[in-house]
Structure formats: structure tokens, C-alpha cells
Coordinates of C-alpha atoms in Angstrom, one line a residue:
M1 CA 0.0 0.0 0.0
R2 CA 1.3 3.4 -1.0
V3 CA 0.0 6.8 0.2
L4 CA 0.3 10.1 -1.6
S5 CA -0.7 13.1 0.5
G6 CA -1.7 16.6 -0.7
T7 CA -1.1 19.9 1.1
F8 CA -4.7 20.5 2.4
D9 CA -8.1 18.9 2.7
Q10 CA -11.7 19.7 1.8
S11 CA -12.4 21.4 5.2
D12 CA -9.8 24.2 4.6
C13 CA -11.7 27.3 5.6
V14 CA -9.2 29.6 3.8
R15 CA -9.5 28.0 0.4
F16 CA -13.1 26.9 0.7
P17 CA -14.8 29.5 3.0
R18 CA -18.3 28.8 1.7
Y19 CA -18.8 25.1 1.3
G20 CA -15.8 23.7 3.2
G21 CA -16.2 20.1 4.3
R22 CA -19.3 19.4 2.2
Q23 CA -17.9 18.7 -1.2
C24 CA -16.6 15.1 -0.7
S25 CA -18.8 13.6 -3.5
A26 CA -17.7 16.3 -6.0
N27 CA -14.0 15.8 -5.0
A28 CA -14.4 12.1 -5.6
V29 CA -15.9 12.6 -9.1
A30 CA -13.1 15.1 -9.9
A31 CA -10.5 12.5 -8.9
L32 CA -12.1 9.9 -11.2
C33 CA -12.1 12.4 -14.1
K34 CA -8.4 13.3 -13.4
A35 CA -7.5 9.5 -13.4
H36 CA -9.2 9.1 -16.7
V37 CA -6.7 11.7 -18.2
L38 CA -3.6 11.0 -16.2
N39 CA -2.5 7.7 -14.7
P40 CA -2.7 7.9 -10.8
N41 CA 0.8 6.3 -10.7
L42 CA 2.2 9.5 -12.2
W43 CA 0.3 11.9 -9.8
T44 CA 2.1 14.3 -7.5
F45 CA 0.8 16.3 -4.5
L46 CA -0.1 19.0 -7.0
N47 CA -2.6 16.7 -8.8
V48 CA -4.3 15.9 -5.4
D49 CA -4.7 19.6 -4.7
E50 CA -6.0 20.2 -8.2
C51 CA -8.7 17.6 -7.7
L52 CA -9.9 19.4 -4.5
M53 CA -10.0 22.7 -6.3
A54 CA -11.9 21.3 -9.3
G55 CA -14.3 19.5 -6.9
N56 CA -15.1 22.7 -5.0
K57 CA -15.9 24.5 -8.3
L58 CA -18.2 21.6 -9.3
F59 CA -20.0 21.6 -6.0
E60 CA -20.5 25.4 -6.1
H61 CA -21.9 25.3 -9.7
S62 CA -24.1 22.3 -8.8
Y63 CA -25.4 24.0 -5.7
E64 CA -26.3 27.1 -7.6
I65 CA -28.2 25.4 -10.4
L66 CA -30.3 23.2 -8.0
P67 CA -33.8 24.1 -7.1
T68 CA -34.5 26.2 -4.0
S69 CA -35.7 23.0 -2.1
Y70 CA -32.1 21.8 -2.0
S71 CA -30.9 25.0 -0.1
N72 CA -30.8 23.2 3.3
I73 CA -29.2 19.9 2.0
I74 CA -25.6 19.4 3.2
Y75 CA -24.7 16.4 1.1
L76 CA -25.1 16.0 -2.7
R77 CA -25.2 12.6 -4.4
P78 CA -23.1 12.1 -7.6
D79 CA -26.2 12.0 -9.8
E80 CA -27.2 15.5 -8.4
L81 CA -24.0 17.1 -9.5
Y82 CA -23.4 19.1 -12.7
S83 CA -22.1 16.7 -15.4
C84 CA -18.9 18.5 -16.2
V85 CA -15.6 18.9 -14.2
M86 CA -13.4 22.0 -15.1
F87 CA -9.7 21.7 -14.9
P88 CA -7.1 24.4 -15.8
E89 CA -6.1 22.4 -19.0
N90 CA -9.4 20.7 -20.0
E91 CA -13.0 19.9 -19.1
I92 CA -14.2 16.4 -18.6
K93 CA -17.8 15.2 -18.7
F94 CA -19.2 12.4 -16.6
Q95 CA -22.4 10.6 -15.8
A96 CA -23.5 8.7 -12.7
D97 CA -25.4 5.4 -13.3
V98 CA -27.8 5.2 -10.4
N99 CA -29.6 2.2 -11.9
N100 CA -26.6 -0.1 -11.5
E101 CA -25.6 1.0 -8.0
Y102 CA -24.5 -1.5 -5.3
Y103 CA -25.7 -1.1 -1.7
G104 CA -25.6 -3.0 1.6
T105 CA -24.6 -2.6 5.2
S106 CA -21.2 -2.8 6.7
M107 CA -22.5 -5.1 9.5
N108 CA -23.3 -8.0 7.1
N109 CA -20.8 -10.7 6.5
I110 CA -22.9 -12.5 3.9
A111 CA -25.1 -11.1 1.1
T112 CA -28.8 -11.4 1.6
V113 CA -32.0 -10.9 -0.5
N114 CA -34.9 -8.8 0.9
F115 CA -38.0 -8.3 -1.2
G116 CA -36.2 -9.4 -4.4
M117 CA -33.3 -6.8 -3.8
V118 CA -29.8 -8.0 -3.1
N119 CA -28.3 -6.6 0.1
Y120 CA -24.5 -7.0 -0.4
C121 CA -21.8 -7.3 2.1
I122 CA -19.0 -5.0 1.6
D123 CA -16.6 -7.7 0.3
D124 CA -19.0 -8.9 -2.4
A125 CA -20.1 -5.5 -3.3
V126 CA -16.6 -4.2 -4.0
L127 CA -15.6 -7.4 -5.8
C128 CA -18.6 -7.4 -8.1
F129 CA -18.4 -3.7 -8.8
L130 CA -14.7 -3.7 -9.8
H131 CA -15.3 -6.7 -11.9
N132 CA -17.9 -4.8 -14.0
F133 CA -16.8 -1.1 -13.7
N134 CA -13.6 0.9 -13.5
Y135 CA -14.7 4.1 -11.8
G136 CA -17.1 4.5 -8.8
V137 CA -18.0 6.5 -5.7
F138 CA -18.2 4.7 -2.4
T139 CA -20.6 6.4 0.1
C140 CA -21.0 5.5 3.8
K141 CA -22.1 7.7 6.8
L142 CA -22.4 10.7 4.4
Q143 CA -18.8 10.5 3.4
C144 CA -17.6 9.8 -0.1
V145 CA -14.4 8.3 -1.5
A146 CA -13.4 7.5 -5.1
I147 CA -12.4 3.9 -5.9
M148 CA -11.0 3.0 -9.3
K149 CA -9.2 0.2 -11.1
I150 CA -6.3 0.9 -13.5
V151 CA -5.1 -2.3 -15.2
D152 CA -4.3 -4.6 -12.3
E153 CA -3.9 -1.9 -9.6
Y154 CA -6.6 -0.4 -7.4
F155 CA -6.7 3.2 -6.1
L156 CA -8.7 5.1 -3.5
F157 CA -9.0 8.9 -3.3
D158 CA -10.2 10.4 0.0
S159 CA -10.6 14.2 0.3
H160 CA -11.2 14.2 4.1
K161 CA -8.5 15.0 6.6
R162 CA -6.4 11.8 6.8
G163 CA -3.0 10.9 8.2
K164 CA -0.1 9.1 6.5
N165 CA -1.8 5.7 7.0
G166 CA -5.0 7.0 5.4
L167 CA -7.1 6.4 8.6
T168 CA -6.2 8.7 11.4
D169 CA -7.8 12.1 11.6
G170 CA -5.3 14.5 13.0
Q171 CA -4.6 18.2 12.9
N172 CA -2.1 17.9 10.1
G173 CA -4.3 15.6 8.0
T174 CA -4.6 16.1 4.2
A175 CA -6.4 14.6 1.3
V176 CA -4.7 11.2 0.2
L177 CA -4.5 9.0 -2.8
M178 CA -3.8 5.4 -1.9
S179 CA -2.8 2.4 -4.2
F180 CA -3.5 -1.2 -3.5
T181 CA -2.1 -4.3 -5.2
N182 CA -5.2 -6.5 -4.6
I183 CA -8.9 -6.0 -3.8
K184 CA -8.5 -7.7 -0.4
N185 CA -6.3 -4.8 0.9
L186 CA -8.8 -2.2 -0.5
V187 CA -11.8 -3.8 1.2
L188 CA -9.9 -4.1 4.5
H189 CA -9.0 -0.4 4.3
L190 CA -12.7 0.5 3.6
K191 CA -13.8 -1.5 6.6
N192 CA -11.3 0.2 8.9
L193 CA -12.2 3.6 7.4
F194 CA -16.0 3.3 7.8
K195 CA -16.0 1.2 11.0
C196 CA -19.5 1.6 12.7
T197 CA -18.8 1.4 16.5
S198 CA -22.3 2.6 17.6
C199 CA -24.1 -0.5 16.3
L200 CA -24.1 -4.0 17.9
P201 CA -25.2 -7.2 16.0
T202 CA -27.9 -8.0 18.6
N203 CA -30.8 -7.4 16.3
N204 CA -30.2 -8.6 12.7
T205 CA -33.5 -7.1 11.4
V206 CA -32.8 -3.6 12.5
Q207 CA -29.7 -2.0 10.9
C208 CA -28.2 1.4 11.7
A209 CA -28.6 3.8 8.9
S210 CA -25.1 5.1 9.4
C211 CA -23.7 1.7 8.5
Q212 CA -25.4 1.5 5.1
F213 CA -23.1 2.0 2.0
T214 CA -23.7 2.5 -1.7
I215 CA -21.3 2.2 -4.7
I216 CA -22.4 4.3 -7.7
P217 CA -20.7 3.7 -11.1
I218 CA -19.3 6.8 -12.8
F219 CA -18.9 6.9 -16.6
V220 CA -16.3 9.4 -17.7
G221 CA -17.1 10.9 -21.1
N222 CA -15.2 12.8 -23.7
V223 CA -12.3 15.1 -22.8
T224 CA -12.4 18.6 -24.5
N225 CA -9.3 20.7 -24.8
L226 CA -10.3 24.3 -23.8
E227 CA -8.1 25.9 -26.4
L228 CA -9.5 23.8 -29.2
A229 CA -13.1 24.3 -28.0
R230 CA -12.8 28.1 -27.8
N231 CA -11.3 28.4 -31.2
A232 CA -13.5 25.8 -33.0
K233 CA -15.8 28.5 -34.4
K234 CA -12.9 30.4 -36.0
N235 CA -11.2 27.4 -37.6
K236 CA -13.2 24.8 -39.6
S237 CA -10.5 22.2 -39.5
N238 CA -10.3 22.4 -35.8
A239 CA -14.1 21.9 -35.6
K240 CA -13.8 18.8 -37.7
K241 CA -11.1 17.4 -35.5
L242 CA -13.2 18.2 -32.4
K243 CA -16.2 16.4 -34.0
K244 CA -14.1 13.4 -34.8
N245 CA -12.7 13.2 -31.3
N246 CA -16.1 13.5 -29.7
L247 CA -17.4 10.7 -32.1
Q248 CA -14.6 8.3 -31.1
S249 CA -15.0 9.1 -27.4
N250 CA -18.8 8.5 -27.6
I251 CA -18.1 5.1 -29.4
Q252 CA -15.6 4.2 -26.7
K253 CA -18.1 5.2 -24.0
Q254 CA -20.9 3.1 -25.6
K255 CA -18.4 0.2 -25.8
V256 CA -17.7 0.5 -22.0
E257 CA -21.4 0.8 -21.2
S258 CA -22.2 -2.3 -23.3
E259 CA -20.0 -4.4 -21.1
T260 CA -22.1 -3.5 -18.0
I261 CA -25.5 -3.9 -19.6
P262 CA -27.4 -7.1 -19.0
A263 CA -27.1 -10.0 -21.4
S264 CA -30.6 -9.4 -22.8
T265 CA -29.7 -6.1 -24.5
T266 CA -26.1 -6.8 -25.5
D267 CA -27.0 -7.8 -29.0
L268 CA -28.8 -4.5 -29.6
V269 CA -25.9 -2.5 -28.3
N270 CA -23.4 -4.4 -30.4
K271 CA -25.5 -3.6 -33.5
I272 CA -25.6 0.1 -32.6
Y273 CA -21.9 0.0 -32.1
D274 CA -21.2 -1.6 -35.5
L275 CA -23.4 0.9 -37.2
R276 CA -21.6 3.9 -35.6
I277 CA -18.3 2.4 -36.7
Q278 CA -19.5 2.0 -40.3
S279 CA -21.0 5.5 -40.5
S280 CA -17.8 7.1 -39.3
E281 CA -15.6 8.5 -42.1
P282 CA -12.6 6.3 -42.8
K283 CA -10.3 9.3 -43.2
Y284 CA -10.7 10.1 -39.6
E285 CA -9.8 6.6 -38.4
R286 CA -6.1 6.8 -37.4
T287 CA -4.2 4.3 -35.2
E288 CA -1.8 5.4 -32.5
E289 CA 1.1 4.5 -34.7
M290 CA -0.1 6.9 -37.4
K291 CA -0.6 9.6 -34.8
V292 CA 3.0 9.1 -33.5
K293 CA 4.3 9.2 -37.0
N294 CA 2.5 12.4 -37.9
V295 CA 3.8 14.0 -34.7
L296 CA 7.4 13.0 -35.5
Q297 CA 7.0 14.3 -39.1
M298 CA 5.8 17.7 -37.8
S299 CA 8.6 18.0 -35.2
N300 CA 11.3 17.1 -37.8
R301 CA 9.8 19.6 -40.2
Y302 CA 9.8 22.3 -37.5
K303 CA 13.4 21.6 -36.7
T304 CA 14.8 21.3 -40.3
N305 CA 12.7 23.8 -42.3
V306 CA 13.4 27.4 -41.3
E307 CA 10.4 28.9 -43.1
V308 CA 7.9 26.6 -41.3
R309 CA 9.6 27.4 -38.0
E310 CA 9.4 31.2 -38.5
S311 CA 5.8 31.1 -39.7
K312 CA 4.8 29.0 -36.7
I313 CA 6.5 31.4 -34.4
S314 CA 5.0 34.5 -36.0
Q315 CA 1.5 32.9 -35.8
N316 CA 1.9 32.1 -32.1
R317 CA 3.1 35.7 -31.4
E318 CA 0.0 37.2 -33.2
K319 CA -2.3 34.7 -31.5
Y320 CA -0.7 35.6 -28.1
Q321 CA -1.3 39.3 -28.7
T322 CA -4.8 39.1 -30.0
D323 CA -6.4 36.0 -28.3
E324 CA -6.8 36.5 -24.5
V325 CA -7.8 32.9 -23.9
F326 CA -4.6 31.6 -25.6
R327 CA -2.5 34.2 -23.7
E328 CA -3.9 33.1 -20.3
F329 CA -3.5 29.4 -21.2
H330 CA 0.1 29.8 -22.4
S331 CA 1.1 32.0 -19.5
S332 CA -0.3 29.6 -16.9
K333 CA 1.4 26.7 -18.7
M334 CA 4.7 28.5 -18.7
R335 CA 4.3 29.5 -15.0
Q336 CA 3.6 25.8 -14.1
K337 CA 6.6 24.6 -16.1
Y338 CA 8.9 27.3 -14.5
H339 CA 7.9 26.1 -11.0
N340 CA 7.9 22.4 -11.7
D341 CA 10.8 21.8 -14.1
E342 CA 14.1 22.6 -12.5
L343 CA 16.1 22.5 -15.7
Y344 CA 13.8 24.9 -17.4
H345 CA 13.9 27.2 -14.3
D346 CA 17.7 27.3 -14.2
K347 CA 17.9 27.8 -18.0
L348 CA 15.4 30.7 -18.1
S349 CA 16.8 32.4 -15.0
G350 CA 20.4 32.2 -16.5
K351 CA 19.1 33.8 -19.8
M352 CA 17.4 36.6 -17.9
R353 CA 20.6 37.3 -15.9
E354 CA 22.7 37.5 -19.1
K355 CA 20.2 39.8 -20.7
M356 CA 20.1 42.1 -17.7
R357 CA 23.9 42.3 -17.6
E358 CA 24.1 43.2 -21.3
K359 CA 21.4 45.7 -20.9
Y360 CA 23.2 47.2 -17.9
Q361 CA 26.4 47.6 -19.8
I362 CA 24.8 48.9 -23.1
D363 CA 21.8 51.0 -22.0
E364 CA 22.9 54.1 -20.1
D365 CA 19.3 55.0 -19.0
Y366 CA 18.8 51.5 -17.5
H367 CA 22.3 51.7 -15.9
N368 CA 21.5 55.0 -14.2
K369 CA 18.0 53.8 -13.2
V370 CA 19.5 50.7 -11.5
L371 CA 22.0 52.9 -9.6
E372 CA 19.3 55.3 -8.4
N373 CA 17.1 52.4 -7.3
A374 CA 20.0 50.9 -5.4
K375 CA 20.8 54.2 -3.6
T376 CA 17.2 54.9 -2.7
S377 CA 16.6 51.3 -1.5
Y378 CA 19.7 51.4 0.7
H379 CA 18.2 54.1 3.0
T380 CA 14.7 52.4 3.1
P381 CA 13.7 49.9 5.9
Q382 CA 13.8 47.1 3.4
G383 CA 17.4 48.0 2.5
A384 CA 18.4 48.1 6.2
K385 CA 16.8 44.7 6.7
R386 CA 18.6 43.4 3.6
K387 CA 21.9 44.7 5.0
S388 CA 21.3 43.1 8.4
N389 CA 20.5 39.8 6.8
Y390 CA 23.7 39.9 4.7
Q391 CA 25.8 40.7 7.9
H392 CA 24.1 37.9 9.7
M393 CA 24.8 35.5 6.9
Y394 CA 28.4 36.7 6.7
H395 CA 29.0 36.2 10.4
S396 CA 27.3 32.8 10.4
S397 CA 29.4 31.6 7.4
K398 CA 32.5 32.8 9.3
K399 CA 31.5 30.9 12.4
T400 CA 30.8 27.8 10.3
K401 CA 34.3 28.1 8.7
I402 CA 35.9 28.3 12.2
C403 CA 33.8 25.3 13.4
L404 CA 34.8 23.3 10.4
H405 CA 38.5 24.1 10.9
E406 CA 38.3 23.1 14.6
R407 CA 36.5 19.9 13.6
F408 CA 39.2 19.1 11.0
N409 CA 42.0 19.6 13.6
E410 CA 40.2 17.2 16.0
Q411 CA 39.8 14.6 13.3
K412 CA 43.5 14.9 12.5
K413 CA 44.3 13.8 16.1
E414 CA 42.4 10.5 15.6
M415 CA 44.6 7.6 14.7
P416 CA 43.8 4.2 13.1
T417 CA 43.2 2.3 16.3
I418 CA 40.3 0.0 15.3
I419 CA 41.3 -3.6 14.6
C420 CA 39.4 -5.4 11.9
T421 CA 38.3 -8.9 13.1
G422 CA 38.5 -10.1 9.5
C423 CA 42.0 -9.1 8.3
A424 CA 43.5 -8.0 11.6
Q425 CA 44.6 -4.6 10.3
L426 CA 44.3 -1.2 11.8
F427 CA 41.7 1.3 10.4
F428 CA 40.0 4.6 11.3
K429 CA 36.7 4.3 13.1
K430 CA 34.7 5.9 10.1
S431 CA 36.0 3.3 7.7
T432 CA 34.7 0.3 9.7
V433 CA 31.2 -1.1 10.5
S434 CA 30.0 -3.3 13.3
E435 CA 29.6 -7.0 13.0
L436 CA 26.0 -6.8 14.2
S437 CA 25.0 -4.6 11.2
L438 CA 26.1 -7.2 8.6
K439 CA 23.6 -9.7 7.1
I440 CA 25.7 -12.8 7.0
D441 CA 24.8 -15.5 4.4
Q442 CA 23.6 -18.8 5.7
T443 CA 26.7 -20.5 4.5
L444 CA 29.0 -18.3 6.5
S445 CA 29.1 -17.2 10.1
I446 CA 30.8 -14.5 12.1
T447 CA 32.8 -16.9 14.1
Y448 CA 34.2 -18.5 10.9
V449 CA 35.0 -15.3 9.0
C450 CA 36.0 -12.9 11.8
T451 CA 38.5 -15.0 13.8
Y452 CA 40.9 -12.3 15.0
R453 CA 39.3 -11.5 18.4
Q454 CA 42.2 -11.6 20.9
H455 CA 41.6 -7.9 21.7
L456 CA 37.8 -8.4 22.5
G457 CA 36.0 -9.6 25.5
E458 CA 33.6 -12.6 25.7
N459 CA 30.4 -10.8 24.8
E460 CA 31.9 -7.9 22.9
S461 CA 31.3 -7.4 19.2
G462 CA 34.1 -6.3 16.9
N463 CA 34.3 -4.1 13.8
V464 CA 35.0 -5.0 10.2
C465 CA 36.6 -2.9 7.5
S466 CA 34.7 -2.0 4.3
T467 CA 36.7 -4.4 2.1
C468 CA 35.9 -7.4 4.3
A469 CA 32.3 -6.2 4.8
N470 CA 31.7 -6.1 1.0
H471 CA 33.0 -9.7 0.7
I472 CA 30.9 -10.9 3.6
K473 CA 27.7 -9.4 2.2
K474 CA 28.3 -11.3 -1.0
G475 CA 28.6 -14.6 0.9
K476 CA 32.4 -14.9 0.4
V477 CA 35.4 -15.1 2.6
P478 CA 37.6 -12.0 2.2
H479 CA 40.9 -12.4 0.3
F480 CA 43.0 -11.0 3.2
A481 CA 41.1 -12.7 6.0
A482 CA 43.0 -14.1 9.0
T483 CA 41.4 -17.5 8.3
N484 CA 43.5 -17.7 5.1
G485 CA 46.6 -17.6 7.1
L486 CA 47.4 -13.9 6.5
V487 CA 48.2 -13.1 10.1
F488 CA 51.4 -12.7 12.1
D489 CA 52.2 -15.6 14.5
P490 CA 52.9 -14.6 18.1
L491 CA 56.4 -13.7 18.8
P492 CA 58.3 -16.6 20.5
Q493 CA 60.2 -16.2 23.8
E494 CA 63.6 -16.6 22.1
L495 CA 63.0 -13.5 19.9
T496 CA 61.5 -11.3 22.6
G497 CA 63.6 -8.7 24.4
L498 CA 66.2 -8.5 21.7
T499 CA 67.8 -5.1 21.2
T500 CA 68.3 -3.5 17.8
L501 CA 71.9 -4.6 17.5
E502 CA 71.1 -8.1 18.6
E503 CA 68.5 -8.5 15.9
R504 CA 71.0 -7.2 13.3
L505 CA 73.6 -9.9 14.4
V506 CA 71.1 -12.8 13.6
S507 CA 69.7 -11.2 10.5
A508 CA 70.6 -12.6 7.1
R509 CA 70.5 -9.1 5.5
I510 CA 71.1 -5.7 7.1
P511 CA 69.4 -2.7 5.4
F512 CA 71.2 0.7 5.9
M513 CA 69.0 3.8 5.5
Q514 CA 68.7 7.3 6.8
I515 CA 65.4 8.2 8.4
R516 CA 65.0 11.9 9.5
E517 CA 62.3 14.3 10.6
L518 CA 60.9 16.3 7.7
G519 CA 59.1 19.6 7.6
Y520 CA 57.1 21.5 10.1
Q521 CA 55.0 18.5 11.3
K522 CA 58.2 16.5 12.1
Q523 CA 57.1 13.5 10.0
L524 CA 59.7 10.8 9.5
G525 CA 61.0 10.2 6.0
L526 CA 63.8 8.4 4.2
K527 CA 66.7 10.3 2.9
G528 CA 69.1 8.9 0.4
N529 CA 69.4 5.3 -0.9
C530 CA 68.5 2.1 0.9
V531 CA 71.5 -0.3 0.9
N532 CA 70.7 -3.9 1.6
V533 CA 73.9 -5.8 2.6
P534 CA 73.9 -9.7 2.8
I535 CA 75.5 -11.1 5.9
D536 CA 77.1 -14.4 6.7
I537 CA 75.6 -15.3 10.1
N538 CA 78.2 -18.0 10.7
K539 CA 81.1 -15.4 10.7
T540 CA 79.0 -13.0 12.8
V541 CA 78.2 -15.5 15.5
T542 CA 81.8 -17.0 15.4
C543 CA 83.2 -13.5 16.3
L544 CA 81.3 -13.5 19.6
P545 CA 83.3 -14.9 22.6
R546 CA 82.0 -17.3 25.1
M547 CA 80.7 -15.8 28.3
D548 CA 80.6 -17.2 31.8
S549 CA 77.0 -16.1 32.7
E550 CA 73.9 -15.6 30.6
D551 CA 73.6 -12.0 31.9
D552 CA 77.0 -11.0 30.8
T553 CA 77.2 -8.4 28.1
L554 CA 79.7 -7.4 25.5
L555 CA 80.3 -4.0 23.9
V556 CA 79.9 -4.3 20.1
Q557 CA 80.3 -1.7 17.3
L558 CA 78.5 -2.3 14.0
M559 CA 80.3 -0.5 11.2
R560 CA 78.7 0.3 7.8
R561 CA 82.1 0.3 6.2
M562 CA 85.4 -0.8 7.6
S563 CA 86.8 2.4 6.4
D564 CA 84.4 4.5 8.5
K565 CA 85.6 6.0 11.8
T566 CA 82.2 6.2 13.5
P567 CA 80.0 3.1 14.0
Y568 CA 76.6 2.8 12.6
A569 CA 75.4 1.2 15.9
F570 CA 77.1 1.0 19.3
E571 CA 75.5 -1.1 22.1
N572 CA 76.0 -3.7 24.7
V573 CA 75.1 -7.2 23.4
R574 CA 74.1 -10.4 25.3
P575 CA 75.8 -13.2 23.5
E576 CA 73.5 -15.9 25.1
K577 CA 70.4 -14.2 23.6
V578 CA 72.1 -14.1 20.2
F579 CA 72.9 -17.8 20.4
N580 CA 69.3 -18.7 21.5
A581 CA 67.8 -16.7 18.6
A582 CA 70.2 -18.4 16.2
R583 CA 69.1 -21.8 17.4
Y584 CA 65.4 -21.0 17.0
L585 CA 65.5 -19.4 13.6
P586 CA 66.1 -22.7 11.6
G587 CA 62.7 -24.0 12.7
W588 CA 60.8 -20.8 11.6
K589 CA 58.0 -21.7 9.1
D590 CA 58.8 -19.0 6.6
L591 CA 62.6 -19.6 6.5
D592 CA 64.7 -22.6 5.4
L593 CA 67.8 -22.5 7.5
D594 CA 70.7 -25.0 7.6
C595 CA 72.1 -24.9 11.2
S596 CA 75.1 -26.7 12.8
L597 CA 76.0 -26.1 16.4
N598 CA 79.4 -26.5 17.9
S599 CA 79.0 -27.1 21.6
T600 CA 82.7 -26.6 22.4
T601 CA 83.0 -23.2 20.9
Q602 CA 79.3 -22.1 21.4
T603 CA 79.1 -20.9 17.8
V604 CA 76.3 -21.4 15.3
A605 CA 76.8 -21.9 11.5
V606 CA 73.7 -20.7 9.7
N607 CA 73.0 -20.6 6.0
C608 CA 69.7 -18.6 5.5
Y609 CA 67.6 -17.9 2.4
L610 CA 64.0 -16.8 2.1
K611 CA 61.3 -19.3 1.0
L612 CA 59.8 -17.9 -2.2

């Protein structure tokens, strides 16, 4: 169910001061006529308001032409209304078929027959009505709504004050247009809308009059273009086209009516329909393909032929100056396009600005006039108000700039401290999502994908980076997930606590590089080349002497070149820690090491190469 709300309802005292709240039947008929011209799926809130305005005009006109005996009547049935609805663009004729109306009581659950008349329940009435008709007015408790069927979709238009659900009656309620995918939902909404709480089913023979409902079919007739109708007397060709359109619409109307006439008279209606088709002139019979083809030909001719375009423009200009009806119609159409179409609005406003600038530079009178107006308006109350508004806007924009600058500085202080439970990498908080917000596929689970949880508690949920989240949403394991083995193993005890120089002594390669502070922010950067020197660990370890205790240290200088006078690193080294690290490294899973230990000299011979 979808609901489209307008901006006001029929009880608006400002727009409808005279008959506000009484024109529900007229509004329902106006909505049906509008749906006949424009598919309700394409409606906007402006079309809902347009139906209310047209319904109010229809109610006023109908009330004026009625006899004086109707002066005290509050509610008008659809068959008592004037048979034409006026819209800004066209006028549409309609007719209420009272002979085929459906009626019943909302208290009944089963259809009954009283004195030869069928008393429907609301379910059967709506089902039978929409099976035979497309447009109708549903009336219950002196309230009218429009129900309609467009292809396989059902719509309900209610001009009373309704909320967003189409039922509640609040202070901010407006007229609504609702769409339903099936009849069941439409009937359920009607039951909830016209629920009779004052009646109890204690006496089946006596029914409350407020619970009675009627459904009256509405036949929408021919649609007349106002511009074409007003100029028909001046142009004979336009009159012929109008006659042809009226003939085709009447034939279509008779065809729709023939579907709802009882079987006893269908043969007669079919004969009349065939005779009208035969009597119509064949030159006026055009298919939709021919119409589209003619329109394309005319548009191409207008674009390519300069003479045709200039003559058409000159005709429209003369018509705009002489014909008041055409001028009003064209101006209203352009205003509506200016307010609704954003592209046209921007294009037209840009053209006007350019014209005003050119005129300001070329025309001296206009230039002086603009300056005088600016000087006079500066000392007026409006000019003072404009100046205060500009100052307020300037200071507010300045404050916002300061706030944005402070916010930027605060965000710079944030560091990537959030650990992704999928790939075990560090990320900023804004680039991660919670595990609870992910919809995991049935074939996966959080405990299987997000395995890196050493930093979390028992009942604590972790965060996932955007890359892992995209793979998990697709039902796949991330490429860089920890479950694929892409995670660092815990550091063993033999390699913990090593100093920088001790690590270099058991390293197969020693990289030499200069890292210095750069610029104002003191960020670290590499200066110069990076030199990677291969080292024979056997010679390095052999150079270390045997110590009496494990805690004994030895002062070692690491030279970059033997010709240098100053050492690259100068520290106290624990030989026992170096020996233990050299014994452990051959068993490392990512390195293949050949190690032979001489217990007498406490030296280790190591040949190391990376596993590729």
C-alpha cells in the first residue's frame, strides 16, 4: 500500500470559505475524471490539490443550479452534481449510473436478499463492482471516497482529513491518494475507514442507517481541450477534429457501457456500435502508430525547415497578442513549467541574468536607473533589513568556517586504532562497520570469518573494515582474511627482548637507510638510498666470545664500512640471547635454515635464504 498526501483537505476554511467540508462527492468525481486523463501512478501532490479545487468548483456550480428546495441539504449525491468537471487544462464530462448501484450494510458478512433486492456485504459489493466497472464513488455515513481500477492496480481517493496511513484524523491531515495491489487490501481499508462502533449485532432485522453504504458507477465521457473548443468557431479544420474526437470518445463510452448492460440487451448495443463504426468517415480513423508518425514528421519539419519554424513562431506571437484565452492558457502553462521543471527554471533564469547584464552595460538609461534604485533602497527599511540579513549571513558563514577548521583539527588527532576482526589490520573508526549490522549469508558465520578476536571480551562485538564487509555481504570469505593464514604468528620467547643490534647480528640481511624528521610536522622520511647488505651469520656468531654467565654483556660496534671511523650502531650485546635466537630461527616456518651447532665453541653456523 502506497499513500500520496496533498497539502490540504476539503475542510480548509481559507481556500473553501463557503462550502468547506461538504464537497466530498464532488471531489471524488473530480479525482475519477483526473484519473481518466492521467494515470494515478504519475500523480504528485499538486494533482491531489488540483482535484480538490476542481471538486469545489463543481460543488458550487451544482449547488447554484439546483432548485430552492435543496438549499438546506448538506450532502449532494453524484447524480445530483453538474455533469462536467473543469480543470485548468481541459474539461471532462461524466455521468452517474444510479440504476446499477450496489448497496448494503457494513454489519453484514454474507449477502442477503430482501423483497427481491440484493443486500450485499462490503466484500462482495466491491468485488462485483470492480469486476464490472472501473470508476465509482463509495458512500457511507455521508462520506464519499473514489475507488478506481487501472489495469491490475486499485486506487482510493479520500478528500477528508487523513494521516499518512489513510485512517487517522489529526490536525495535520490532508487529502490522500492510496494504491493497493489487490482487492482484499482495498476492502480491509474501507472496513477500517467506515467502521461503525455505535451498532451492535444484537438485532439482525434492524440495521443502523449510518452503516449503510452504496457504490455508484461513474462513466467518464469525452475530454475537451479548452483551447481547441474556444477556437472551434474560427477554424473549420479544428471543428472537424473536435467532432471526430467526440465521435470516437462516444463510441468508446458506448463500448464500455455495453460491457455493463445485462445480457438481454447486449445484441442491440453491439449492432448500434457496429453501425456507428461503419458510419464514421474512414479518413478520420487513425491508429496510434499513425498519430505518433505524424507528430514526428511535424517535429522534424519544424526543426529542419526554417520557413515553417518562422511562420509558426509568428502565428503564435500574433495569437498571443490578440487572443486573450490563448494568452492566459500559455502564461499559466509556462508558469507551471517554471515552478515544476528545475532544468527549465535554471535555463530561463540564466538567460534573464545574461540579458540584464548586457542591458546594464549597453543601455545608459537603464544603468542610471539601477544605480538610483540601489541608492534609494539602501536608505529604506527594506534596504536596512537586507543589509542586516547579509551581515548575519556573513558572520554565520564565518562561524561555520571556524567550526569546520576546529573539527578538522580534531579529526587529524584521531589515529587508526580500530582492529578489523576479519583481516587483523588497523583502520580509522569511520571506515569500519559493526559485525551486528552485517547480514551474514547462511553458508557463513561471524565466528568462521571474523577469527581475530584476541583484543575483545567474551560478549563484545568487533568491527569489520569496508573491504571485508563487501565480501561478507556477497557470501564470500575476504581475500585478506585471517582465516586464510594472512596473520602474524605470536612472537616466540627466544626472539622477545632483543635489542636492535642483537637483531642485526642474527639477521641474514642488514638494510642501511637514513630516516630523518621532515618539515614542520616532524614526520619521518627516508633520505638517500636504501642499501641492503647480505651477511654471513656464521662469521658474525663466530666472532662473539664465550661468556661465563647468561647475563654477561659485550660491547659491540657495527660498522657500515670498515673504512668508516664512526660506528653505525654501538650497544651492549648479550651473546647468550644471540645464540638462542640463532638456534630458534632454523625452525621458523617462513625460512629454510641450515644450522650446525658446535658445543665446544658455542658458535652457530647458519645458512639462510627466504622461501619464495
